[in-house]
Amino acid sequence: MTFTDKESHMLLNAKRAVVTGAGAGIGRAISLSLAEEGARVLVSDLDEGAATRTAELITAAGGTASATVCDVADEASVVALFDHAARVLGGIDLAVNNAGIADHPGDIVDLDVETWDRVVSVDLRGTFLCLREELRRMSGSGSIVNIASNAGLKNAPGMAAYTAAKHGVVGLTKNVALQYARRGIRVNAVCPGTVGTEGIRSFPAELQQQWSDMIPMGRIASPEEVARSVVFLLSDQAAFVTGVPLLVDGGLMYD
Ligand SMILES: NC(=O)c1ccc[n+]([C@@H]2O[C@H](COP(=O)([O-])OP(=O)(O)OC[C@H]3O[C@@H](n4cnc5c(N)ncnc54)[C@H](O)[C@@H]3O)[C@@H](O)[C@H]2O)c1
């Protein structure tokens, strides 16, 4: 991929952006889309090598990016991420709180406390920790997107921790959006259904087909389709949109 010379039409031209969990899947696609729209992106991930690879992909395509390590569940690591952003970007205008993990489907009576704590720590506490630093450092303007899930609005069968954590992310998004509605900072959530990341593509083809058949549009989303909705919400094209959980699920929610 190469980015064409379309600076004047870029939706996020020269904006300074931080993306978490950006070393793979949806976070990598978001980082690439932000850079394609002119943003300078600080790519962060628990896996430093994966973050570096995303930054290299952006740079190779003509965009501007650098990489750093961050565990969103760890307060000191999150503070260090945004201190680093202040140094390398000179501040932040945009943030995407994307890092997330899921529990394996099963009966809640078999769900161990360690798994519950880990999922809630990464998905909900991680989103809180990042939001807090972003809001402390954005002065007077900014746009933030939290990556929730359709499991933030409906049940994800058998996945109690994930469903609870993602409902929490949607609630937190509404709360913070309203706290900051008159302070120039918009906060929204994107709620994907099933997305064709490497993880999802590693499941047996028959299972992927079953998931596709369940979706009214007849297929699962690409990571790039999720990324485009993030770009929209971050951009001035969504200037009067805040507190919204935007479903990107091919119609699954209302089937
Ligand atoms: N893939 C889907 O079908 C789907 C659907 C709905 C929502 N989501 C959400 O989208 C987001 C991205 O999911 P994905 O499928 O791209 O995941 P993925 O597993 O493909 O990539 C997640 C990335 O996050 C990183 N990560 C994991 N724990 C971290 C931590 N504590 N701190 C920082 N980085 C960490 C991983 O190293 C990895 O690079 C998640 O919040 C997920 O819940 C995914």
PDB file of C-alpha atoms and ligand atoms in Angstrom:
ATOM      1  CA  MET A   1       0.000   0.000   0.000  1.00  0.00           C
ATOM      2  CA  THR A   2       1.197   3.523  -0.709  1.00  0.00           C
ATOM      3  CA  PHE A   3      -0.473   6.709   0.339  1.00  0.00           C
ATOM      4  CA  THR A   4      -1.262   9.072  -2.493  1.00  0.00           C
ATOM      5  CA  ASP A   5      -0.544  12.770  -2.359  1.00  0.00           C
ATOM      6  CA  LYS A   6      -3.941  14.011  -1.196  1.00  0.00           C
ATOM      7  CA  GLU A   7      -2.995  16.121   1.798  1.00  0.00           C
ATOM      8  CA  SER A   8      -5.730  18.705   1.405  1.00  0.00           C
ATOM      9  CA  HIS A   9      -8.405  15.984   1.433  1.00  0.00           C
ATOM     10  CA  MET A  10      -6.984  14.059   4.361  1.00  0.00           C
ATOM     11  CA  LEU A  11      -9.438  13.773   7.251  1.00  0.00           C
ATOM     12  CA  LEU A  12      -6.806  13.762  10.025  1.00  0.00           C
ATOM     13  CA  ASN A  13      -4.035  15.840   8.508  1.00  0.00           C
ATOM     14  CA  ALA A  14      -1.139  16.455  10.947  1.00  0.00           C
ATOM     15  CA  LYS A  15      -3.178  15.251  13.948  1.00  0.00           C
ATOM     16  CA  ARG A  16      -1.191  13.497  16.666  1.00  0.00           C
ATOM     17  CA  ALA A  17      -2.623  10.077  17.494  1.00  0.00           C
ATOM     18  CA  VAL A  18      -2.017   7.252  19.959  1.00  0.00           C
ATOM     19  CA  VAL A  19      -3.363   3.739  19.314  1.00  0.00           C
ATOM     20  CA  THR A  20      -3.167   0.903  21.870  1.00  0.00           C
ATOM     21  CA  GLY A  21      -3.030  -2.793  20.992  1.00  0.00           C
ATOM     22  CA  ALA A  22      -1.808  -1.665  17.589  1.00  0.00           C
ATOM     23  CA  GLY A  23       0.562  -4.540  16.852  1.00  0.00           C
ATOM     24  CA  ALA A  24      -2.055  -6.775  15.235  1.00  0.00           C
ATOM     25  CA  GLY A  25      -5.584  -7.105  13.926  1.00  0.00           C
ATOM     26  CA  ILE A  26      -7.959  -4.174  14.228  1.00  0.00           C
ATOM     27  CA  GLY A  27      -5.409  -1.941  15.990  1.00  0.00           C
ATOM     28  CA  ARG A  28      -2.921  -2.352  13.155  1.00  0.00           C
ATOM     29  CA  ALA A  29      -5.609  -1.575  10.559  1.00  0.00           C
ATOM     30  CA  ILE A  30      -6.701   1.489  12.552  1.00  0.00           C
ATOM     31  CA  SER A  31      -3.107   2.741  12.785  1.00  0.00           C
ATOM     32  CA  LEU A  32      -2.638   2.367   9.033  1.00  0.00           C
ATOM     33  CA  SER A  33      -5.925   4.153   8.280  1.00  0.00           C
ATOM     34  CA  LEU A  34      -5.114   7.029  10.633  1.00  0.00           C
ATOM     35  CA  ALA A  35      -1.723   7.456   8.982  1.00  0.00           C
ATOM     36  CA  GLU A  36      -3.287   7.238   5.528  1.00  0.00           C
ATOM     37  CA  GLU A  37      -5.508  10.154   6.547  1.00  0.00           C
ATOM     38  CA  GLY A  38      -2.473  12.203   7.512  1.00  0.00           C
ATOM     39  CA  ALA A  39      -2.184  11.549  11.261  1.00  0.00           C
ATOM     40  CA  ARG A  40       1.190  11.112  12.979  1.00  0.00           C
ATOM     41  CA  VAL A  41       0.701   7.861  14.863  1.00  0.00           C
ATOM     42  CA  LEU A  42       2.300   6.544  18.032  1.00  0.00           C
ATOM     43  CA  VAL A  43       1.733   2.810  17.763  1.00  0.00           C
ATOM     44  CA  SER A  44       1.714   0.965  21.100  1.00  0.00           C
ATOM     45  CA  ASP A  45       1.330  -2.661  22.073  1.00  0.00           C
ATOM     46  CA  LEU A  46       2.221  -5.133  24.793  1.00  0.00           C
ATOM     47  CA  ASP A  47       4.348  -6.810  22.125  1.00  0.00           C
ATOM     48  CA  GLU A  48       7.046  -4.296  21.176  1.00  0.00           C
ATOM     49  CA  GLY A  49       8.106  -6.197  18.053  1.00  0.00           C
ATOM     50  CA  ALA A  50       4.533  -6.237  16.760  1.00  0.00           C
ATOM     51  CA  ALA A  51       4.165  -2.500  17.393  1.00  0.00           C
ATOM     52  CA  THR A  52       7.429  -1.846  15.575  1.00  0.00           C
ATOM     53  CA  ARG A  53       6.186  -3.881  12.601  1.00  0.00           C
ATOM     54  CA  THR A  54       3.025  -1.757  12.372  1.00  0.00           C
ATOM     55  CA  ALA A  55       5.077   1.442  12.490  1.00  0.00           C
ATOM     56  CA  GLU A  56       7.340   0.047   9.752  1.00  0.00           C
ATOM     57  CA  LEU A  57       4.323  -0.722   7.554  1.00  0.00           C
ATOM     58  CA  ILE A  58       3.126   2.867   7.966  1.00  0.00           C
ATOM     59  CA  THR A  59       6.537   4.350   7.252  1.00  0.00           C
ATOM     60  CA  ALA A  60       6.998   2.120   4.200  1.00  0.00           C
ATOM     61  CA  ALA A  61       3.682   3.403   2.847  1.00  0.00           C
ATOM     62  CA  GLY A  62       4.786   7.021   3.237  1.00  0.00           C
ATOM     63  CA  GLY A  63       3.111   7.770   6.584  1.00  0.00           C
ATOM     64  CA  THR A  64       4.546   8.980   9.887  1.00  0.00           C
ATOM     65  CA  ALA A  65       4.700   6.616  12.872  1.00  0.00           C
ATOM     66  CA  SER A  66       6.809   5.407  15.754  1.00  0.00           C
ATOM     67  CA  ALA A  67       6.362   2.490  18.120  1.00  0.00           C
ATOM     68  CA  THR A  68       6.519   1.874  21.836  1.00  0.00           C
ATOM     69  CA  VAL A  69       5.570  -0.809  24.328  1.00  0.00           C
ATOM     70  CA  CYS A  70       2.599  -0.415  26.699  1.00  0.00           C
ATOM     71  CA  ASP A  71       0.540  -2.750  28.870  1.00  0.00           C
ATOM     72  CA  VAL A  72      -2.792  -0.950  29.158  1.00  0.00           C
ATOM     73  CA  ALA A  73      -3.691  -2.873  32.319  1.00  0.00           C
ATOM     74  CA  ASP A  74      -0.704  -1.375  34.139  1.00  0.00           C
ATOM     75  CA  GLU A  75      -1.047   2.195  35.433  1.00  0.00           C
ATOM     76  CA  ALA A  76       2.657   3.051  35.322  1.00  0.00           C
ATOM     77  CA  SER A  77       2.963   1.663  31.802  1.00  0.00           C
ATOM     78  CA  VAL A  78       0.013   3.783  30.612  1.00  0.00           C
ATOM     79  CA  VAL A  79       1.392   6.957  32.213  1.00  0.00           C
ATOM     80  CA  ALA A  80       4.759   6.205  30.576  1.00  0.00           C
ATOM     81  CA  LEU A  81       3.030   5.777  27.192  1.00  0.00           C
ATOM     82  CA  PHE A  82       1.502   9.244  27.347  1.00  0.00           C
ATOM     83  CA  ASP A  83       4.706  10.810  28.714  1.00  0.00           C
ATOM     84  CA  HIS A  84       6.398   9.274  25.691  1.00  0.00           C
ATOM     85  CA  ALA A  85       3.667  10.662  23.404  1.00  0.00           C
ATOM     86  CA  ALA A  86       4.272  14.145  24.854  1.00  0.00           C
ATOM     87  CA  ARG A  87       7.969  13.818  23.996  1.00  0.00           C
ATOM     88  CA  VAL A  88       7.713  12.349  20.487  1.00  0.00           C
ATOM     89  CA  LEU A  89       4.492  14.001  19.290  1.00  0.00           C
ATOM     90  CA  GLY A  90       4.468  17.139  21.432  1.00  0.00           C
ATOM     91  CA  GLY A  91       0.945  16.273  22.665  1.00  0.00           C
ATOM     92  CA  ILE A  92      -2.084  14.324  21.441  1.00  0.00           C
ATOM     93  CA  ASP A  93      -5.201  15.227  19.452  1.00  0.00           C
ATOM     94  CA  LEU A  94      -6.601  11.739  18.826  1.00  0.00           C
ATOM     95  CA  ALA A  95      -6.611   8.446  20.731  1.00  0.00           C
ATOM     96  CA  VAL A  96      -7.914   4.961  20.029  1.00  0.00           C
ATOM     97  CA  ASN A  97      -8.218   2.665  23.044  1.00  0.00           C
ATOM     98  CA  ASN A  98      -8.223  -0.606  21.173  1.00  0.00           C
ATOM     99  CA  ALA A  99      -6.269  -3.159  23.224  1.00  0.00           C
ATOM    100  CA  GLY A 100      -8.539  -5.965  24.338  1.00  0.00           C
ATOM    101  CA  ILE A 101      -8.702  -9.672  25.065  1.00  0.00           C
ATOM    102  CA  ALA A 102     -11.556 -12.165  25.478  1.00  0.00           C
ATOM    103  CA  ASP A 103     -12.324 -15.165  27.692  1.00  0.00           C
ATOM    104  CA  HIS A 104     -13.039 -18.520  26.074  1.00  0.00           C
ATOM    105  CA  PRO A 105     -16.750 -19.410  25.889  1.00  0.00           C
ATOM    106  CA  GLY A 106     -17.931 -21.578  28.763  1.00  0.00           C
ATOM    107  CA  ASP A 107     -20.233 -21.896  31.749  1.00  0.00           C
ATOM    108  CA  ILE A 108     -19.676 -19.074  34.257  1.00  0.00           C
ATOM    109  CA  VAL A 109     -19.366 -21.611  37.100  1.00  0.00           C
ATOM    110  CA  ASP A 110     -16.129 -22.760  35.433  1.00  0.00           C
ATOM    111  CA  LEU A 111     -14.749 -19.237  34.932  1.00  0.00           C
ATOM    112  CA  ASP A 112     -11.690 -18.792  37.142  1.00  0.00           C
ATOM    113  CA  VAL A 113     -11.025 -15.528  38.931  1.00  0.00           C
ATOM    114  CA  GLU A 114      -7.654 -15.039  37.200  1.00  0.00           C
ATOM    115  CA  THR A 115      -9.307 -15.073  33.769  1.00  0.00           C
ATOM    116  CA  TRP A 116     -12.073 -12.720  34.936  1.00  0.00           C
ATOM    117  CA  ASP A 117      -9.500 -10.311  36.406  1.00  0.00           C
ATOM    118  CA  ARG A 118      -7.277 -10.395  33.327  1.00  0.00           C
ATOM    119  CA  VAL A 119     -10.121  -9.711  30.860  1.00  0.00           C
ATOM    120  CA  VAL A 120     -11.618  -6.936  32.985  1.00  0.00           C
ATOM    121  CA  SER A 121      -8.147  -5.468  33.637  1.00  0.00           C
ATOM    122  CA  VAL A 122      -7.186  -5.216  29.980  1.00  0.00           C
ATOM    123  CA  ASP A 123     -10.584  -4.335  28.499  1.00  0.00           C
ATOM    124  CA  LEU A 124     -12.180  -2.080  31.132  1.00  0.00           C
ATOM    125  CA  ARG A 125      -9.452  -0.929  33.550  1.00  0.00           C
ATOM    126  CA  GLY A 126      -7.123  -0.472  30.539  1.00  0.00           C
ATOM    127  CA  THR A 127      -9.668   1.744  28.798  1.00  0.00           C
ATOM    128  CA  PHE A 128     -10.146   3.779  31.994  1.00  0.00           C
ATOM    129  CA  LEU A 129      -6.399   4.209  32.541  1.00  0.00           C
ATOM    130  CA  CYS A 130      -5.840   5.348  28.951  1.00  0.00           C
ATOM    131  CA  LEU A 131      -8.869   7.663  28.925  1.00  0.00           C
ATOM    132  CA  ARG A 132      -7.724   9.325  32.136  1.00  0.00           C
ATOM    133  CA  GLU A 133      -4.275  10.099  30.724  1.00  0.00           C
ATOM    134  CA  GLU A 134      -5.713  11.243  27.380  1.00  0.00           C
ATOM    135  CA  LEU A 135      -8.166  13.622  29.057  1.00  0.00           C
ATOM    136  CA  ARG A 136      -5.474  14.978  31.376  1.00  0.00           C
ATOM    137  CA  ARG A 137      -3.324  15.802  28.364  1.00  0.00           C
ATOM    138  CA  MET A 138      -5.840  16.995  25.735  1.00  0.00           C
ATOM    139  CA  SER A 139      -6.548  20.636  26.412  1.00  0.00           C
ATOM    140  CA  GLY A 140      -9.632  22.140  24.834  1.00  0.00           C
ATOM    141  CA  SER A 141      -9.933  19.826  21.841  1.00  0.00           C
ATOM    142  CA  GLY A 142      -9.601  16.179  20.973  1.00  0.00           C
ATOM    143  CA  SER A 143     -11.395  13.072  19.830  1.00  0.00           C
ATOM    144  CA  ILE A 144     -11.237   9.609  21.381  1.00  0.00           C
ATOM    145  CA  VAL A 145     -12.606   6.255  20.221  1.00  0.00           C
ATOM    146  CA  ASN A 146     -12.867   3.225  22.490  1.00  0.00           C
ATOM    147  CA  ILE A 147     -13.049  -0.124  20.731  1.00  0.00           C
ATOM    148  CA  ALA A 148     -15.844  -1.971  22.498  1.00  0.00           C
ATOM    149  CA  SER A 149     -17.763  -4.777  20.736  1.00  0.00           C
ATOM    150  CA  ASN A 150     -21.308  -5.720  19.910  1.00  0.00           C
ATOM    151  CA  ALA A 151     -20.787  -7.650  23.178  1.00  0.00           C
ATOM    152  CA  GLY A 152     -20.915  -4.199  24.785  1.00  0.00           C
ATOM    153  CA  LEU A 153     -24.575  -3.994  23.819  1.00  0.00           C
ATOM    154  CA  LYS A 154     -25.751  -7.615  23.720  1.00  0.00           C
ATOM    155  CA  ASN A 155     -24.701 -11.002  25.023  1.00  0.00           C
ATOM    156  CA  ALA A 156     -21.595 -12.771  23.677  1.00  0.00           C
ATOM    157  CA  PRO A 157     -22.633 -16.389  24.265  1.00  0.00           C
ATOM    158  CA  GLY A 158     -20.638 -18.006  27.065  1.00  0.00           C
ATOM    159  CA  MET A 159     -18.228 -15.077  27.444  1.00  0.00           C
ATOM    160  CA  ALA A 160     -19.241 -13.547  30.771  1.00  0.00           C
ATOM    161  CA  ALA A 161     -16.084 -11.543  31.489  1.00  0.00           C
ATOM    162  CA  TYR A 162     -15.875 -10.138  27.957  1.00  0.00           C
ATOM    163  CA  THR A 163     -19.583  -9.235  27.868  1.00  0.00           C
ATOM    164  CA  ALA A 164     -19.366  -7.519  31.251  1.00  0.00           C
ATOM    165  CA  ALA A 165     -16.135  -5.676  30.434  1.00  0.00           C
ATOM    166  CA  LYS A 166     -17.354  -4.450  27.045  1.00  0.00           C
ATOM    167  CA  HIS A 167     -20.686  -3.284  28.516  1.00  0.00           C
ATOM    168  CA  GLY A 168     -18.488  -1.369  30.957  1.00  0.00           C
ATOM    169  CA  VAL A 169     -16.536   0.208  28.092  1.00  0.00           C
ATOM    170  CA  VAL A 170     -19.783   1.419  26.483  1.00  0.00           C
ATOM    171  CA  GLY A 171     -20.997   2.836  29.815  1.00  0.00           C
ATOM    172  CA  LEU A 172     -17.667   4.531  30.456  1.00  0.00           C
ATOM    173  CA  THR A 173     -17.768   6.041  26.958  1.00  0.00           C
ATOM    174  CA  LYS A 174     -21.176   7.616  27.641  1.00  0.00           C
ATOM    175  CA  ASN A 175     -20.101   8.911  31.049  1.00  0.00           C
ATOM    176  CA  VAL A 176     -16.880  10.515  29.848  1.00  0.00           C
ATOM    177  CA  ALA A 177     -18.478  11.890  26.661  1.00  0.00           C
ATOM    178  CA  LEU A 178     -21.006  13.775  28.770  1.00  0.00           C
ATOM    179  CA  GLN A 179     -18.393  14.988  31.264  1.00  0.00           C
ATOM    180  CA  TYR A 180     -16.417  16.480  28.370  1.00  0.00           C
ATOM    181  CA  ALA A 181     -19.221  17.517  26.003  1.00  0.00           C
ATOM    182  CA  ARG A 182     -18.700  21.216  26.755  1.00  0.00           C
ATOM    183  CA  ARG A 183     -14.929  20.950  26.945  1.00  0.00           C
ATOM    184  CA  GLY A 184     -14.213  20.310  23.258  1.00  0.00           C
ATOM    185  CA  ILE A 185     -13.431  16.605  23.539  1.00  0.00           C
ATOM    186  CA  ARG A 186     -15.615  13.969  21.895  1.00  0.00           C
ATOM    187  CA  VAL A 187     -15.587  10.358  23.110  1.00  0.00           C
ATOM    188  CA  ASN A 188     -17.245   7.562  21.145  1.00  0.00           C
ATOM    189  CA  ALA A 189     -17.145   3.775  20.936  1.00  0.00           C
ATOM    190  CA  VAL A 190     -16.992   1.445  17.962  1.00  0.00           C
ATOM    191  CA  CYS A 191     -18.741  -1.876  18.463  1.00  0.00           C
ATOM    192  CA  PRO A 192     -17.610  -4.437  15.884  1.00  0.00           C
ATOM    193  CA  GLY A 193     -19.283  -7.788  15.386  1.00  0.00           C
ATOM    194  CA  THR A 194     -17.008 -10.577  14.142  1.00  0.00           C
ATOM    195  CA  VAL A 195     -13.931  -9.197  12.351  1.00  0.00           C
ATOM    196  CA  GLY A 196     -11.592 -11.144  10.070  1.00  0.00           C
ATOM    197  CA  THR A 197      -8.392 -10.652  12.047  1.00  0.00           C
ATOM    198  CA  GLU A 198      -5.638 -13.273  11.975  1.00  0.00           C
ATOM    199  CA  GLY A 199      -7.062 -14.738  15.190  1.00  0.00           C
ATOM    200  CA  ILE A 200     -10.537 -15.145  13.705  1.00  0.00           C
ATOM    201  CA  ARG A 201      -9.101 -16.428  10.382  1.00  0.00           C
ATOM    202  CA  SER A 202      -7.247 -19.172  12.292  1.00  0.00           C
ATOM    203  CA  PHE A 203     -10.548 -20.880  13.199  1.00  0.00           C
ATOM    204  CA  PRO A 204     -11.780 -23.747  10.958  1.00  0.00           C
ATOM    205  CA  ALA A 205     -13.346 -22.577   7.684  1.00  0.00           C
ATOM    206  CA  GLU A 206     -16.693 -24.244   8.541  1.00  0.00           C
ATOM    207  CA  LEU A 207     -16.898 -22.266  11.781  1.00  0.00           C
ATOM    208  CA  GLN A 208     -16.088 -19.011   9.978  1.00  0.00           C
ATOM    209  CA  GLN A 209     -18.815 -19.874   7.460  1.00  0.00           C
ATOM    210  CA  GLN A 210     -21.299 -20.417  10.306  1.00  0.00           C
ATOM    211  CA  TRP A 211     -20.433 -16.994  11.732  1.00  0.00           C
ATOM    212  CA  SER A 212     -20.829 -15.423   8.291  1.00  0.00           C
ATOM    213  CA  ASP A 213     -24.223 -17.087   7.805  1.00  0.00           C
ATOM    214  CA  MET A 214     -25.438 -15.591  11.098  1.00  0.00           C
ATOM    215  CA  ILE A 215     -24.716 -12.046   9.882  1.00  0.00           C
ATOM    216  CA  PRO A 216     -27.449 -10.351   7.795  1.00  0.00           C
ATOM    217  CA  MET A 217     -24.826  -9.039   5.323  1.00  0.00           C
ATOM    218  CA  GLY A 218     -23.604 -12.637   4.911  1.00  0.00           C
ATOM    219  CA  ARG A 219     -19.948 -12.119   5.828  1.00  0.00           C
ATOM    220  CA  ILE A 220     -17.653 -11.026   8.619  1.00  0.00           C
ATOM    221  CA  ALA A 221     -16.073  -7.551   8.572  1.00  0.00           C
ATOM    222  CA  SER A 222     -12.546  -6.765   7.474  1.00  0.00           C
ATOM    223  CA  PRO A 223     -10.311  -4.947   9.984  1.00  0.00           C
ATOM    224  CA  GLU A 224     -10.146  -2.086   7.464  1.00  0.00           C
ATOM    225  CA  GLU A 225     -13.929  -1.645   7.552  1.00  0.00           C
ATOM    226  CA  VAL A 226     -13.759  -1.201  11.321  1.00  0.00           C
ATOM    227  CA  ALA A 227     -10.837   1.195  10.885  1.00  0.00           C
ATOM    228  CA  ARG A 228     -12.820   3.416   8.500  1.00  0.00           C
ATOM    229  CA  SER A 229     -15.568   3.896  11.082  1.00  0.00           C
ATOM    230  CA  VAL A 230     -12.907   4.882  13.629  1.00  0.00           C
ATOM    231  CA  VAL A 231     -11.499   7.460  11.193  1.00  0.00           C
ATOM    232  CA  PHE A 232     -15.000   8.880  10.721  1.00  0.00           C
ATOM    233  CA  LEU A 233     -15.632   9.251  14.453  1.00  0.00           C
ATOM    234  CA  LEU A 234     -12.217  10.794  15.076  1.00  0.00           C
ATOM    235  CA  SER A 235     -12.592  13.280  12.236  1.00  0.00           C
ATOM    236  CA  ASP A 236     -14.475  16.577  12.031  1.00  0.00           C
ATOM    237  CA  GLN A 237     -17.014  14.770   9.858  1.00  0.00           C
ATOM    238  CA  ALA A 238     -18.411  13.507  13.173  1.00  0.00           C
ATOM    239  CA  ALA A 239     -18.147  16.939  14.832  1.00  0.00           C
ATOM    240  CA  PHE A 240     -21.556  16.694  16.563  1.00  0.00           C
ATOM    241  CA  VAL A 241     -21.283  13.010  17.522  1.00  0.00           C
ATOM    242  CA  THR A 242     -20.345  12.092  21.081  1.00  0.00           C
ATOM    243  CA  GLY A 243     -21.165   9.253  23.492  1.00  0.00           C
ATOM    244  CA  VAL A 244     -22.203   6.969  20.647  1.00  0.00           C
ATOM    245  CA  PRO A 245     -21.647   3.219  20.500  1.00  0.00           C
ATOM    246  CA  LEU A 246     -21.370   2.759  16.712  1.00  0.00           C
ATOM    247  CA  LEU A 247     -22.203  -0.791  15.643  1.00  0.00           C
ATOM    248  CA  VAL A 248     -20.088  -2.161  12.787  1.00  0.00           C
ATOM    249  CA  ASP A 249     -21.664  -5.606  12.639  1.00  0.00           C
ATOM    250  CA  GLY A 250     -23.322  -6.105   9.242  1.00  0.00           C
ATOM    251  CA  GLY A 251     -26.788  -5.818  10.806  1.00  0.00           C
ATOM    252  CA  LEU A 252     -26.359  -8.600  13.376  1.00  0.00           C
ATOM    253  CA  MET A 253     -27.646  -6.612  16.346  1.00  0.00           C
ATOM    254  CA  TYR A 254     -31.097  -5.976  14.900  1.00  0.00           C
ATOM    255  CA  ASP A 255     -31.643  -9.309  13.157  1.00  0.00           C
TER     256      ASP A 255
HETATM  257  N1  LIG B   1     -11.722  -9.557  16.226  1.00  0.00           N
HETATM  258  C1  LIG B   1     -13.001  -9.414  16.492  1.00  0.00           C
HETATM  259  O1  LIG B   1     -13.857 -10.154  15.939  1.00  0.00           O
HETATM  260  C2  LIG B   1     -13.473  -8.353  17.444  1.00  0.00           C
HETATM  261  C3  LIG B   1     -14.860  -8.105  17.537  1.00  0.00           C
HETATM  262  C4  LIG B   1     -15.318  -7.121  18.402  1.00  0.00           C
HETATM  263  C5  LIG B   1     -14.424  -6.357  19.133  1.00  0.00           C
HETATM  264  N2  LIG B   1     -13.089  -6.612  19.026  1.00  0.00           N
HETATM  265  C6  LIG B   1     -12.199  -5.777  19.847  1.00  0.00           C
HETATM  266  O2  LIG B   1     -11.263  -5.143  19.008  1.00  0.00           O
HETATM  267  C7  LIG B   1     -10.051  -4.926  19.722  1.00  0.00           C
HETATM  268  C8  LIG B   1      -8.884  -5.507  18.935  1.00  0.00           C
HETATM  269  O3  LIG B   1      -9.145  -6.887  18.758  1.00  0.00           O
HETATM  270  P1  LIG B   1      -8.350  -7.776  17.696  1.00  0.00           P
HETATM  271  O4  LIG B   1      -9.270  -8.848  17.275  1.00  0.00           O
HETATM  272  O5  LIG B   1      -7.698  -6.917  16.689  1.00  0.00           O
HETATM  273  O6  LIG B   1      -7.259  -8.429  18.656  1.00  0.00           O
HETATM  274  P2  LIG B   1      -5.859  -9.129  18.316  1.00  0.00           P
HETATM  275  O7  LIG B   1      -5.707 -10.186  19.332  1.00  0.00           O
HETATM  276  O8  LIG B   1      -5.770  -9.465  16.873  1.00  0.00           O
HETATM  277  O9  LIG B   1      -4.816  -7.952  18.614  1.00  0.00           O
HETATM  278  C9  LIG B   1      -4.811  -7.378  19.890  1.00  0.00           C
HETATM  279  C10 LIG B   1      -3.493  -6.671  20.115  1.00  0.00           C
HETATM  280  O10 LIG B   1      -3.562  -6.153  21.452  1.00  0.00           O
HETATM  281  C11 LIG B   1      -2.359  -6.458  22.117  1.00  0.00           C
HETATM  282  N3  LIG B   1      -2.603  -6.541  23.553  1.00  0.00           N
HETATM  283  C12 LIG B   1      -3.129  -7.564  24.257  1.00  0.00           C
HETATM  284  N4  LIG B   1      -3.138  -7.272  25.559  1.00  0.00           N
HETATM  285  C13 LIG B   1      -2.625  -6.031  25.684  1.00  0.00           C
HETATM  286  C14 LIG B   1      -2.360  -5.171  26.778  1.00  0.00           C
HETATM  287  N5  LIG B   1      -2.609  -5.556  28.034  1.00  0.00           N
HETATM  288  N6  LIG B   1      -1.835  -3.952  26.530  1.00  0.00           N
HETATM  289  C15 LIG B   1      -1.559  -3.558  25.274  1.00  0.00           C
HETATM  290  N7  LIG B   1      -1.747  -4.336  24.201  1.00  0.00           N
HETATM  291  C16 LIG B   1      -2.284  -5.555  24.407  1.00  0.00           C
HETATM  292  C17 LIG B   1      -1.865  -7.757  21.527  1.00  0.00           C
HETATM  293  O11 LIG B   1      -0.463  -7.918  21.698  1.00  0.00           O
HETATM  294  C18 LIG B   1      -2.281  -7.602  20.068  1.00  0.00           C
HETATM  295  O12 LIG B   1      -1.260  -7.023  19.293  1.00  0.00           O
HETATM  296  C19 LIG B   1     -10.245  -5.570  21.096  1.00  0.00           C
HETATM  297  O13 LIG B   1     -10.637  -4.592  22.027  1.00  0.00           O
HETATM  298  C20 LIG B   1     -11.368  -6.559  20.850  1.00  0.00           C
HETATM  299  O14 LIG B   1     -12.099  -6.850  22.011  1.00  0.00           O
HETATM  300  C21 LIG B   1     -12.598  -7.585  18.210  1.00  0.00           C
END
